[in-house]
XYZ file of N, CA and C in Angstrom:
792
model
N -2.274 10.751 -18.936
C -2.649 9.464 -18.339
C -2.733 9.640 -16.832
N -3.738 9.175 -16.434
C -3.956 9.392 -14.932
C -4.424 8.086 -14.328
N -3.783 8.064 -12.996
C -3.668 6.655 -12.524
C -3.926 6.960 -11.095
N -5.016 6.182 -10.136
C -5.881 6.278 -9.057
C -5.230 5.339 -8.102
N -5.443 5.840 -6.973
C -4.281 5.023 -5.894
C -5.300 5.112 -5.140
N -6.005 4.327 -4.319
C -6.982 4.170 -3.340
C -6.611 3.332 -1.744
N -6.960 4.017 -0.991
C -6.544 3.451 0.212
C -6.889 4.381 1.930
N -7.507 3.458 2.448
C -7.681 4.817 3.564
C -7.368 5.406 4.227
N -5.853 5.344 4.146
C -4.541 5.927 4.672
C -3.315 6.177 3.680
N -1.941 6.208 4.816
C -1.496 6.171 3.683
C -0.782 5.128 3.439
N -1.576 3.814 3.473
C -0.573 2.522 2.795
C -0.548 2.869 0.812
N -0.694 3.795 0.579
C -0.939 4.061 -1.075
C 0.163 4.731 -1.384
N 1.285 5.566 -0.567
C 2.301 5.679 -0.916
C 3.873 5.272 -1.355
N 3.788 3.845 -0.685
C 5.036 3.130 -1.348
C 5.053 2.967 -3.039
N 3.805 2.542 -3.327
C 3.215 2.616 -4.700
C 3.522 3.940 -5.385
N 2.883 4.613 -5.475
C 2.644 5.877 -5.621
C 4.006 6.674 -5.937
N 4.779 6.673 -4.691
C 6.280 6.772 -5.105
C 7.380 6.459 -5.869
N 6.964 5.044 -5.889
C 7.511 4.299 -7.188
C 7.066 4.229 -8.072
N 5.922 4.955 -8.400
C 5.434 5.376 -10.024
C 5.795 6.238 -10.399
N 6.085 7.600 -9.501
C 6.525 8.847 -9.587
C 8.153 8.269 -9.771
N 8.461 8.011 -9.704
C 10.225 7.627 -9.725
C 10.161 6.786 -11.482
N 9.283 6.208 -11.540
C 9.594 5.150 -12.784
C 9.240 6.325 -14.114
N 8.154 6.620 -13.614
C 7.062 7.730 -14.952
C 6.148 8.749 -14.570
N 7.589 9.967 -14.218
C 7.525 11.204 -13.776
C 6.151 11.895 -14.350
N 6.045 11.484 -15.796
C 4.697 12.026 -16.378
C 3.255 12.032 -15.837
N 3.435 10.752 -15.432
C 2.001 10.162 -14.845
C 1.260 11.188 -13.943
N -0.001 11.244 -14.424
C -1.049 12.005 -13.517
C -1.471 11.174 -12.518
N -1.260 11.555 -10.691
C -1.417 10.156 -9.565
C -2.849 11.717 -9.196
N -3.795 10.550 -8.875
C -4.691 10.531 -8.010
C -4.810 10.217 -6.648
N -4.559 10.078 -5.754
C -4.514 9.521 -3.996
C -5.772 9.711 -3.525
N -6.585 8.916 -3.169
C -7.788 8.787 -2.799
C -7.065 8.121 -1.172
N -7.827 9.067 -0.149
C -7.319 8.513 1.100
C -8.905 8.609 1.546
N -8.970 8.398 3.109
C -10.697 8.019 3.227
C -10.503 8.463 4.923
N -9.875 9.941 5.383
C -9.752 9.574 7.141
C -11.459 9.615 7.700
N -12.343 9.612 6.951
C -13.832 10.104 7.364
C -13.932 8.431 7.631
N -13.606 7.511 6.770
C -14.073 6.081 7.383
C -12.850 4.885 7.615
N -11.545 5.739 7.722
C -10.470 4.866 8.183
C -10.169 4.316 9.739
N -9.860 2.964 9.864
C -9.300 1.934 9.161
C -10.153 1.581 8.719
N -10.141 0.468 7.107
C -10.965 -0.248 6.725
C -11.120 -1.335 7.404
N -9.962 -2.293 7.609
C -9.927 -3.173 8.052
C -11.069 -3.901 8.845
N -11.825 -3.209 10.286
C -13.058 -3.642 10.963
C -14.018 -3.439 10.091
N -14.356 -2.868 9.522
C -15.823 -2.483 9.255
C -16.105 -3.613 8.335
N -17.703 -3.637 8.134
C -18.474 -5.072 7.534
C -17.655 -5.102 6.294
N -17.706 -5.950 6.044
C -17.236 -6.448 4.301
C -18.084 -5.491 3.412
N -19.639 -5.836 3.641
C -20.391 -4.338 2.579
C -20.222 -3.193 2.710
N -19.610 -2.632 3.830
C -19.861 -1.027 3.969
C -18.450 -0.965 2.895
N -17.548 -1.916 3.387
C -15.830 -1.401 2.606
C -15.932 -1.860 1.369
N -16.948 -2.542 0.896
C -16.957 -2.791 -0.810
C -17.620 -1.420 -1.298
N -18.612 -1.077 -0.744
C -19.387 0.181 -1.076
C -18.098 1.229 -1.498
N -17.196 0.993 0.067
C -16.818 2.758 -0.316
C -15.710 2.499 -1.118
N -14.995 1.366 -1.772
C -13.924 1.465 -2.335
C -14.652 1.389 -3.965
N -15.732 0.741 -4.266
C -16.136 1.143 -5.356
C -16.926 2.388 -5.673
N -17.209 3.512 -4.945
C -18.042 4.633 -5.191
C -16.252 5.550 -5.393
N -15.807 4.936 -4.477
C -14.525 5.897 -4.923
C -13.806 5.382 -6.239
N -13.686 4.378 -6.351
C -13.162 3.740 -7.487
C -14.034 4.534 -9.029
N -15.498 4.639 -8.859
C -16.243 5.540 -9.846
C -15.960 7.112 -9.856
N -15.778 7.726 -8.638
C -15.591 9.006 -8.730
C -13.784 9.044 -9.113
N -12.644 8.327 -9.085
C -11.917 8.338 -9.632
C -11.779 8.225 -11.615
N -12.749 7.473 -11.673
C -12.494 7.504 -12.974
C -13.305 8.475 -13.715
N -15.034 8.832 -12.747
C -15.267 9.880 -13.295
C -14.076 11.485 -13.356
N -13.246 11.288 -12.606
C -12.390 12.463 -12.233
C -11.348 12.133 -13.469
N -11.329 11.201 -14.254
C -10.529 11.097 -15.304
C -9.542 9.572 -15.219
N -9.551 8.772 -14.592
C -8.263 7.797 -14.300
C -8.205 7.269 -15.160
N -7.546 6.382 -15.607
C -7.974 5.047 -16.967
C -7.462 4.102 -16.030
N -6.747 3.869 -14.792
C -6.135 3.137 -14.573
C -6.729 2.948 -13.122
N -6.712 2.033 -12.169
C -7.052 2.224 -10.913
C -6.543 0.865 -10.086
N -5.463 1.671 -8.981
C -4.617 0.934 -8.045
C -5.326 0.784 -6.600
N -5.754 -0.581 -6.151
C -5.862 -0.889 -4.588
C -4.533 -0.913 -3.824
N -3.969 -0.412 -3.714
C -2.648 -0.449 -2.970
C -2.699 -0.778 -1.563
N -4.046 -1.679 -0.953
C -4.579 -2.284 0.117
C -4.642 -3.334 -0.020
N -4.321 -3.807 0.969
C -4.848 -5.438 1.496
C -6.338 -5.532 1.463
N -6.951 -4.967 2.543
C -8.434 -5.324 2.513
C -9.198 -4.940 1.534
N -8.933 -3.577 0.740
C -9.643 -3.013 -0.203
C -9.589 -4.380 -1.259
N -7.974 -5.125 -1.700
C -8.043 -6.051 -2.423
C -8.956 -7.673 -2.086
N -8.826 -7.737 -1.004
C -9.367 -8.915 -0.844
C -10.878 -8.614 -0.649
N -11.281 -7.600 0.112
C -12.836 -7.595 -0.034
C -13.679 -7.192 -1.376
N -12.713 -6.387 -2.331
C -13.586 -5.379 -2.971
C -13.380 -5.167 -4.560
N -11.914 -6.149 -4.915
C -11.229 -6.150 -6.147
C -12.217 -6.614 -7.162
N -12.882 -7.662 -6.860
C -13.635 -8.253 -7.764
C -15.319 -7.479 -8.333
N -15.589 -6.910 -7.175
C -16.501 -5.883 -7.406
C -16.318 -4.365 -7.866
N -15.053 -4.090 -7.248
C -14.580 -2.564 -8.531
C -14.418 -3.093 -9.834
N -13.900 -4.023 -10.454
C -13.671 -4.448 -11.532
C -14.940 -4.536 -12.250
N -16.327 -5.149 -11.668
C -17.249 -5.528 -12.387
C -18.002 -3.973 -12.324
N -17.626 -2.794 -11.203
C -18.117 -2.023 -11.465
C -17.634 -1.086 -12.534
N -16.272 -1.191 -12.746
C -15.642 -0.302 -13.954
C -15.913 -0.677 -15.224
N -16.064 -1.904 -15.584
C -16.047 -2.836 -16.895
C -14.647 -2.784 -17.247
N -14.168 -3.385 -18.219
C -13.452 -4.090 -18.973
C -12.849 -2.907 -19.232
N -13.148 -1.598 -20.041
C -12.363 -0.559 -19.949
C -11.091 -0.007 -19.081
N -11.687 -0.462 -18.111
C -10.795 0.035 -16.732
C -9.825 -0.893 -16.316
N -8.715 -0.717 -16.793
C -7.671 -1.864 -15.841
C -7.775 -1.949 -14.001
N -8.561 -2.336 -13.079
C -7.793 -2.354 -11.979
C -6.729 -3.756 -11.032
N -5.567 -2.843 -10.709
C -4.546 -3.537 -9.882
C -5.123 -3.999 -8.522
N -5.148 -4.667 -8.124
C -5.064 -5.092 -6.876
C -3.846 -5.448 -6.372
N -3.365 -5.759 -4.464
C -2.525 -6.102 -3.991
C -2.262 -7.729 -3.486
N -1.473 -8.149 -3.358
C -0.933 -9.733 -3.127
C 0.263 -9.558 -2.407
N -0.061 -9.992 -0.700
C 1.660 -9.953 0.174
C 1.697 -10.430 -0.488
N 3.860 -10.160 -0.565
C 5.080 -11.135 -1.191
C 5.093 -12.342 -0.770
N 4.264 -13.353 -0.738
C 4.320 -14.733 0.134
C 4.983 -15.778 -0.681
N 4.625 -15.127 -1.724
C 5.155 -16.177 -2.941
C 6.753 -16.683 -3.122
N 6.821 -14.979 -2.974
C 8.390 -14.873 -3.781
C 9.476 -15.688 -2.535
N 8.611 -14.990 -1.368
C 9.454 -15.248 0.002
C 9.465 -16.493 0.224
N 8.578 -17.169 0.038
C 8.906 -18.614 -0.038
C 9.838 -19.613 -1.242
N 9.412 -19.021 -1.874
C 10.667 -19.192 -3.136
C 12.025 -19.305 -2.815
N 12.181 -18.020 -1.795
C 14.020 -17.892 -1.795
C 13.777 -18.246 -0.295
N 12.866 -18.722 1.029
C 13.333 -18.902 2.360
C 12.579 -19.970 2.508
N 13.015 -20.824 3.987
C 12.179 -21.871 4.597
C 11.232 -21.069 5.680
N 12.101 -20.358 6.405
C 11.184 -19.889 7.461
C 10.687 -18.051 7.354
N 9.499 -17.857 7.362
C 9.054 -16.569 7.167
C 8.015 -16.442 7.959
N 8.200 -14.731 8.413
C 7.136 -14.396 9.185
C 6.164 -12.978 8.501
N 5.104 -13.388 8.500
C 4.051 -12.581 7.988
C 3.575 -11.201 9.106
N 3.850 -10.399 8.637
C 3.924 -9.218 9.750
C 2.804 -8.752 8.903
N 1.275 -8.248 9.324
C 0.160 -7.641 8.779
C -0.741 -7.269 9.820
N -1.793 -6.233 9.368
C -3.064 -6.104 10.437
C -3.058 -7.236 11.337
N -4.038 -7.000 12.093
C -4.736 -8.242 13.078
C -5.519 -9.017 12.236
N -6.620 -7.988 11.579
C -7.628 -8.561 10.818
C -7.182 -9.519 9.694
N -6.172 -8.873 9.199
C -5.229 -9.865 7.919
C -5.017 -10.786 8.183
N -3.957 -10.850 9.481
C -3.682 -12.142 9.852
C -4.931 -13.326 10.432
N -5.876 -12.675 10.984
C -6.982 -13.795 11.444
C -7.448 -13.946 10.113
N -7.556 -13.154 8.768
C -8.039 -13.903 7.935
C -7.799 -15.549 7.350
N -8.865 -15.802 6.318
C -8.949 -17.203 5.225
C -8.124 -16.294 4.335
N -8.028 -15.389 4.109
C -7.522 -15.031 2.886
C -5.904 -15.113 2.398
N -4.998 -14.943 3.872
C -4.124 -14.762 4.474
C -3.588 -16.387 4.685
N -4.517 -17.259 5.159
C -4.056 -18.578 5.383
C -4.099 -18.746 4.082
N -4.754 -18.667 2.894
C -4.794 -19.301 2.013
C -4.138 -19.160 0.899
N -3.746 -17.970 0.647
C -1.855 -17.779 0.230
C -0.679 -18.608 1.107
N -1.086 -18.887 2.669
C 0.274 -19.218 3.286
C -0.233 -20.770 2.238
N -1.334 -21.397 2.285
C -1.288 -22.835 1.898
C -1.014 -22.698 0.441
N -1.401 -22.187 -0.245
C -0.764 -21.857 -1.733
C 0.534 -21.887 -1.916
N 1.274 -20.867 -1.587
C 2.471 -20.517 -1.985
C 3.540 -21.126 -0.953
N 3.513 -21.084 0.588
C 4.384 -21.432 1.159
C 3.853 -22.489 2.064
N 2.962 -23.868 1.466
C 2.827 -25.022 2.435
C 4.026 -25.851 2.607
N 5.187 -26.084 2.062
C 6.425 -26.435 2.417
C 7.298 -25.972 3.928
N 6.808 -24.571 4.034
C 7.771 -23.638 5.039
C 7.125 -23.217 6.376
N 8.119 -22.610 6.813
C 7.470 -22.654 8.347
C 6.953 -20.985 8.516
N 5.734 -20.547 8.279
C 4.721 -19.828 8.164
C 4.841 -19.203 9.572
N 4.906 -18.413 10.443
C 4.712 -17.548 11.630
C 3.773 -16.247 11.105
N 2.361 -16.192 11.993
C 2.006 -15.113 11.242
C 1.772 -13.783 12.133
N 2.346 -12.369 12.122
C 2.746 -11.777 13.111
C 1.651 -10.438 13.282
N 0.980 -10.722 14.086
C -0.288 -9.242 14.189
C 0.254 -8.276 14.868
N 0.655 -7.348 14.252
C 1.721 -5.993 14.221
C 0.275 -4.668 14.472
N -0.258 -5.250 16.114
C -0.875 -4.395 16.645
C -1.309 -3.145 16.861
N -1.738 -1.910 15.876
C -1.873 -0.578 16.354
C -0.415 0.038 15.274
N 0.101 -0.650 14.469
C 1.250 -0.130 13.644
C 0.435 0.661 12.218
N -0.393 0.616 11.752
C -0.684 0.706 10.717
C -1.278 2.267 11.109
N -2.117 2.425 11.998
C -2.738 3.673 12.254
C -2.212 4.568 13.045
N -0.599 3.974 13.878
C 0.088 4.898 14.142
C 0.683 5.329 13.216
N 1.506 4.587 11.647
C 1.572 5.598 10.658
C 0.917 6.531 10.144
N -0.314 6.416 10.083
C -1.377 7.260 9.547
C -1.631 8.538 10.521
N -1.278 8.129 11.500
C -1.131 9.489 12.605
C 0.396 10.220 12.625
N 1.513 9.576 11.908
C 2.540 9.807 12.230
C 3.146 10.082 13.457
N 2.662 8.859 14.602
C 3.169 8.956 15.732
C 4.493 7.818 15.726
N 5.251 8.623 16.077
C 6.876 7.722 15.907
C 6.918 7.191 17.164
N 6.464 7.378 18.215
C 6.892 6.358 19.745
C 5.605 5.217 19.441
N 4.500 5.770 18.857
C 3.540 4.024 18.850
C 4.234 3.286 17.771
N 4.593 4.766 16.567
C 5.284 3.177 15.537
C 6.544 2.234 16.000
N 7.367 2.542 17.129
C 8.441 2.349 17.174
C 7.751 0.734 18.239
N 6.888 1.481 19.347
C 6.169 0.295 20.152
C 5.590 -0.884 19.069
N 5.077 -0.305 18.548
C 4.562 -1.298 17.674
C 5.094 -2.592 17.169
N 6.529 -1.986 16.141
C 7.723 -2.545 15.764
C 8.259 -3.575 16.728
N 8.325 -2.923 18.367
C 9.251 -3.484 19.357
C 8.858 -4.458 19.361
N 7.143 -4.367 19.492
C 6.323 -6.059 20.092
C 6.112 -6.941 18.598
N 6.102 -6.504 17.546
C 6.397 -7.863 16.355
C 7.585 -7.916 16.805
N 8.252 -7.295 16.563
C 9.987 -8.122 16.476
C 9.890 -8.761 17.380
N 9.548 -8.696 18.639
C 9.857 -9.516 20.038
C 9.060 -10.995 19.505
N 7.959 -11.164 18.995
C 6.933 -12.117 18.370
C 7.224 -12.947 17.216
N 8.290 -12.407 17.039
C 8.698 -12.631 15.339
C 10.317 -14.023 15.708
N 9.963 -15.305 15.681
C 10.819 -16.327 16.215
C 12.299 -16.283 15.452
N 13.357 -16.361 16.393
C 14.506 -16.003 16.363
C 15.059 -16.435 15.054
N 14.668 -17.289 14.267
C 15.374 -18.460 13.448
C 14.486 -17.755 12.009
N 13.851 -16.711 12.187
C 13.180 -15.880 11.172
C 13.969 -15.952 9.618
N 14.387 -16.691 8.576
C 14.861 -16.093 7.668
C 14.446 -14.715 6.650
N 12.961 -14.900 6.889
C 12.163 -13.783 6.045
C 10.997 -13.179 6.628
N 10.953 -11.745 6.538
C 9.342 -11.234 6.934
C 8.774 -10.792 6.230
N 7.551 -10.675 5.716
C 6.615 -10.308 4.873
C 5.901 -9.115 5.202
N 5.825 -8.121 4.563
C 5.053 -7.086 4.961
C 3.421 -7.290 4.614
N 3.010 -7.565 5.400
C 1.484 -7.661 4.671
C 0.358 -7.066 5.102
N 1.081 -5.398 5.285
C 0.024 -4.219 5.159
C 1.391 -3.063 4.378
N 0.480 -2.668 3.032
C 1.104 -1.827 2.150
C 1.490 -0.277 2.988
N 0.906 -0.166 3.966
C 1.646 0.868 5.394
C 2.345 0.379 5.684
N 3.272 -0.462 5.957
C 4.423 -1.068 6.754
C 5.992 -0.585 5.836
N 6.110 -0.260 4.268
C 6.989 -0.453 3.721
C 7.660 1.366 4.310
N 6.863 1.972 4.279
C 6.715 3.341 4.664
C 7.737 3.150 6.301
N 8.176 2.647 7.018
C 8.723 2.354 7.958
C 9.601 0.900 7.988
N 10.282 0.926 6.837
C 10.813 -0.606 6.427
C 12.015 -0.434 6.964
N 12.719 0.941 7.793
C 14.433 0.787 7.780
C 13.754 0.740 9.037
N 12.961 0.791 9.649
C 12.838 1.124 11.761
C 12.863 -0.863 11.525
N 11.775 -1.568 10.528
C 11.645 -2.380 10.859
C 12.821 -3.404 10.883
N 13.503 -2.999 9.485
C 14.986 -3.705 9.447
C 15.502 -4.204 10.397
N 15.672 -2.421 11.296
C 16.834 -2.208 12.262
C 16.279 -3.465 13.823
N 15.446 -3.502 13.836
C 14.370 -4.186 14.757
C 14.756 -5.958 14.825
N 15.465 -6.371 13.739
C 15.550 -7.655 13.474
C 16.822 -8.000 13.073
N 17.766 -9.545 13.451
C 18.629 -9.792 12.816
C 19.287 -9.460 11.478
N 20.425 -8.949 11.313
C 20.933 -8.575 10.112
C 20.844 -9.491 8.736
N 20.939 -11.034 9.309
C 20.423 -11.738 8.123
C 18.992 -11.714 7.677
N 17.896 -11.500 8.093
C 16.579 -11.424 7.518
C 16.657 -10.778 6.348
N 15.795 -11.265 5.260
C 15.223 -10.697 4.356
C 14.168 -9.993 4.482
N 13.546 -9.040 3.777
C 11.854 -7.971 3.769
C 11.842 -8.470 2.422
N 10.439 -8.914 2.330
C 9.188 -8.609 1.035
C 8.502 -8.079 1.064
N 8.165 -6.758 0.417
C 6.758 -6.375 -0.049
C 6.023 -6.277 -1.260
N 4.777 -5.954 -1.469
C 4.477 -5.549 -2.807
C 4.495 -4.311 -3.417
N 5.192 -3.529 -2.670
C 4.423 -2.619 -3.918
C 5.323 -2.238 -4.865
N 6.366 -2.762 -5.039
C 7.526 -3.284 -6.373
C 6.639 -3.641 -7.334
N 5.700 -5.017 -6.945
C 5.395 -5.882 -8.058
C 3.953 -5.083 -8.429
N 3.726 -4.341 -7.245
C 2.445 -3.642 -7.838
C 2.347 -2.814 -8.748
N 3.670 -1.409 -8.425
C 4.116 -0.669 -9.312
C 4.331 -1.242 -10.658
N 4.684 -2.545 -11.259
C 4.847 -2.738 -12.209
C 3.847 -2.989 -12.765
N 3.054 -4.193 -11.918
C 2.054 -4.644 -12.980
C 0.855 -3.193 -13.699
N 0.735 -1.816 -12.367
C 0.111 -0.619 -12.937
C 0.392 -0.239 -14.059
N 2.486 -0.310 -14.292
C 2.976 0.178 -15.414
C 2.596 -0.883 -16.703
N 2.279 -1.852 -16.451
C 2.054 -2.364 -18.112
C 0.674 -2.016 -18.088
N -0.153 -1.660 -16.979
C -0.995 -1.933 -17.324
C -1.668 -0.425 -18.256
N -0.674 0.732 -17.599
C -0.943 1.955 -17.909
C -0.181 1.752 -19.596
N 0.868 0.901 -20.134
C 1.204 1.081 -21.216
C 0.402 0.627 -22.317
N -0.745 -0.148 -21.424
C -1.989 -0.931 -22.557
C -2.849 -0.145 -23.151
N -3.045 0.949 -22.376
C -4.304 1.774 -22.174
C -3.649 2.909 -23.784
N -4.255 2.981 -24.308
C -4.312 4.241 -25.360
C -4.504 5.611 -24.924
N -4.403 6.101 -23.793
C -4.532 7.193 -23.348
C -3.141 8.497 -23.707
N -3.535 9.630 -24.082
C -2.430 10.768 -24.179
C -1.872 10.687 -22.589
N -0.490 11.199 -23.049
C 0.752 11.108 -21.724
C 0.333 12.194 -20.539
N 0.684 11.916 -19.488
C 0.174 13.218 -18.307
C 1.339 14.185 -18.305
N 0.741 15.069 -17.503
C 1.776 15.979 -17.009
C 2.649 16.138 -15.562
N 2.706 15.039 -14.958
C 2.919 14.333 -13.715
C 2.431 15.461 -12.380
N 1.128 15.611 -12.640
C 0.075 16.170 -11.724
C -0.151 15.052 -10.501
N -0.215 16.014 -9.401
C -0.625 14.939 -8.246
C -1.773 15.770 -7.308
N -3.065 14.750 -7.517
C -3.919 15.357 -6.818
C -4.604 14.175 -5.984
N -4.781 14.958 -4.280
C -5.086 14.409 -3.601
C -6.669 14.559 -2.960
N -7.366 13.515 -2.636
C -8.631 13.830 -2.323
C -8.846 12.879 -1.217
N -10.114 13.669 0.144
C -9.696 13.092 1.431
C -11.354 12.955 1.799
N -11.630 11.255 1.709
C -12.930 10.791 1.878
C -13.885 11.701 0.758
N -13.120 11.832 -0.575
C -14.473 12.221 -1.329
C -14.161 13.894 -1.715
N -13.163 14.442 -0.733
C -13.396 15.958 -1.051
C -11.734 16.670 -1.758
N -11.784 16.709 -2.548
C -10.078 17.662 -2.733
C -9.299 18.447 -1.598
N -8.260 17.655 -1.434
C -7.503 18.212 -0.144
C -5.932 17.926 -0.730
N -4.871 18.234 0.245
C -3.546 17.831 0.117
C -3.411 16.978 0.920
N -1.833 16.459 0.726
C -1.437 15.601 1.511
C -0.982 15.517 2.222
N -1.690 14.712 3.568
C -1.501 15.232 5.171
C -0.345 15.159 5.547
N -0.073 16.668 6.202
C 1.413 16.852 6.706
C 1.993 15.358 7.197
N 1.572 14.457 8.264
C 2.231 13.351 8.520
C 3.075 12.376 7.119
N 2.375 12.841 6.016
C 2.986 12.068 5.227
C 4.391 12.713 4.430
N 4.912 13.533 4.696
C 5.929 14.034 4.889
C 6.834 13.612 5.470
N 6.630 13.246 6.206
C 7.701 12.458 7.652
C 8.354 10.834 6.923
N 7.523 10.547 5.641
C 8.335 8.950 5.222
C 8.520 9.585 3.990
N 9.992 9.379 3.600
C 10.120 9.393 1.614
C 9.742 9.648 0.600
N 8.372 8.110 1.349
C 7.697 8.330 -0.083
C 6.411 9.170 -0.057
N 6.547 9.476 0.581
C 5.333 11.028 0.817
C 6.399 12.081 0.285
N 7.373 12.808 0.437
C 8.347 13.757 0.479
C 8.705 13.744 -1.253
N 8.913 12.155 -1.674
C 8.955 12.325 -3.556
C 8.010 12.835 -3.764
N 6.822 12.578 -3.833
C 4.830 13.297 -4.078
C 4.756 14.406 -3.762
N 5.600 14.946 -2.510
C 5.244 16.248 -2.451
C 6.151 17.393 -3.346
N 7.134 17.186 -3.509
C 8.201 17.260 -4.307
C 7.455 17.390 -6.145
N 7.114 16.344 -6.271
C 6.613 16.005 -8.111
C 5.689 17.030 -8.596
N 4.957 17.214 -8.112
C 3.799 17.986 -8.586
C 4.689 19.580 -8.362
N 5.515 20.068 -7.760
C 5.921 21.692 -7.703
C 6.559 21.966 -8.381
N 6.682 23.390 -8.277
C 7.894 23.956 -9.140
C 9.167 23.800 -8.510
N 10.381 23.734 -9.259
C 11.900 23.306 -9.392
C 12.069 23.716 -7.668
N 12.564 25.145 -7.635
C 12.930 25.601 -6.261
C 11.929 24.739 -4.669
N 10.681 25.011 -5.124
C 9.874 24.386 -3.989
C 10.046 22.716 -3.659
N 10.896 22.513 -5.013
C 11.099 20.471 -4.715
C 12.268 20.338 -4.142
N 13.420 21.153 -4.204
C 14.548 21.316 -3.655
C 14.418 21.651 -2.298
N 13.629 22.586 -1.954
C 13.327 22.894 -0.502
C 13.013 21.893 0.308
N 11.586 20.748 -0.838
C 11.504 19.908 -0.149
C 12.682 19.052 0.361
N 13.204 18.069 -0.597
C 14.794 17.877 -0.741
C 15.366 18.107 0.423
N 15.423 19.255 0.960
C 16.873 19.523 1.588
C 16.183 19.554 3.561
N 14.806 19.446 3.469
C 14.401 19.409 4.753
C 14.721 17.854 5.451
């Protein structure tokens, strides 16, 4: 069983990690894109194009299953990979935690892209799920692509100026770029000890897993192959530097070489 993680960085690893942790078997695909990353600016058609041509060359490459583990990929492009896979193809899309966080807080702050946050898409979960509560929505400037570079003084700048933005009386923050969870203890540490964090890719990881238990497909061999804008590559040293890059790199080796990883 092989299951496709798409994203043009690496917001696809919080996911990804926690599939590898739940169902070691699973064959992961990582579709990253640095030839046309960030998605975020570019027209709405160019980023539907490339998340469904990749979404086809994933499943031509074997997937049964296929994960947006993106914000924008989900909101621009979910509905059109779907109609491009047919009915065969389960795909996941992503949803910030807005829901849940409003559920258990009054006051929450939405920490995401720029572009996220100036979205309708973005207001229209806050009016859905949390029109009761007091909504702050926090554009966490230049954070997303300093992970993807693995530069630790922009991610840390980054961090400094949401938190500084992020109003004192904060009960909850929302991660709402699937890159952010990948740096969730800098962000912790950044904010009052009472705050809560939501993200998705808990609820994402799961809904993949039923969705991979629907599928009639024979079991994998928990193979991990990575491909970069289209071409077979590994996974970029920077992603080493967070966890959940370090489980992935780890899964796919032999015993001694995962321990090595392990112990660095």
């Amino acid at each position: 069983m092989t299951v496709a993680l798409i994203d043009s960085g690496l917001g696809s690893l919080p996911t990804a990690a926690r599939l590898r942790r739940a169902r070691p078997d699973l064959d992961l695909q990582l579709h990253l894109d640095p030839d046309g990353a960030p998605w975020g600016p570019k027209p709405v058609e160019w980023t539907v194009r490339r998340v469904v041509d990749t979404a086809r060359r994933a499943v031509d490459g074997g997937a049964a299953v296929v994960v947006l583990p993106c914000n924008t990929a989900s909101v621009v492009a979910l509905a059109e990979t779907r109609s491009a896979l047919g009915p065969s193809v389960p795909v996941v899309g992503t949803v910030p935690a807005i829901k849940p966080a409003a559920r258990d807080c009054r006051t929450i702050a939405v920490w995401a892209t720029a572009a996220t946050t100036a979205s309708s898409y973005q207001a229209a979960l806050v009016q859905q799920f949390a029109a009761d509560a007091d909504v702050t929505a926090v554009a966490c400037h230049g954070l997303a692509d300093a992970i993807d570079r693995g530069d630790t003084d922009a991610v840390s700048a980054a961090i400094l100026s949401a938190a500084e933005r992020t109003p004192a009386h904060t009960e909850a923050i929302v991660l709402g770029c699937t890159h952010y969870p990948l740096v969730a203890g800098e962000i912790m540490a950044s904010l009052p000890p009472a705050v809560r964090m939501y993200d998705s890719a808990d609820a994402v990881a799961a809904q993949t897993l039923r969705q991979v238990d629907a599928v009639d497909v024979p079991p994998g061999a928990g193979a991990l192959s990575v491909f970069l804008s289209g071409r077979p590559g590994s996974l970029p040293p920077q992603a080493l530097s967070f966890e959940a890059g370090r489980v992935l790199a780890g899964a796919g080796a032999d015993p001694l070489s995962a321990r090595r990883t392990a112990l660095r």
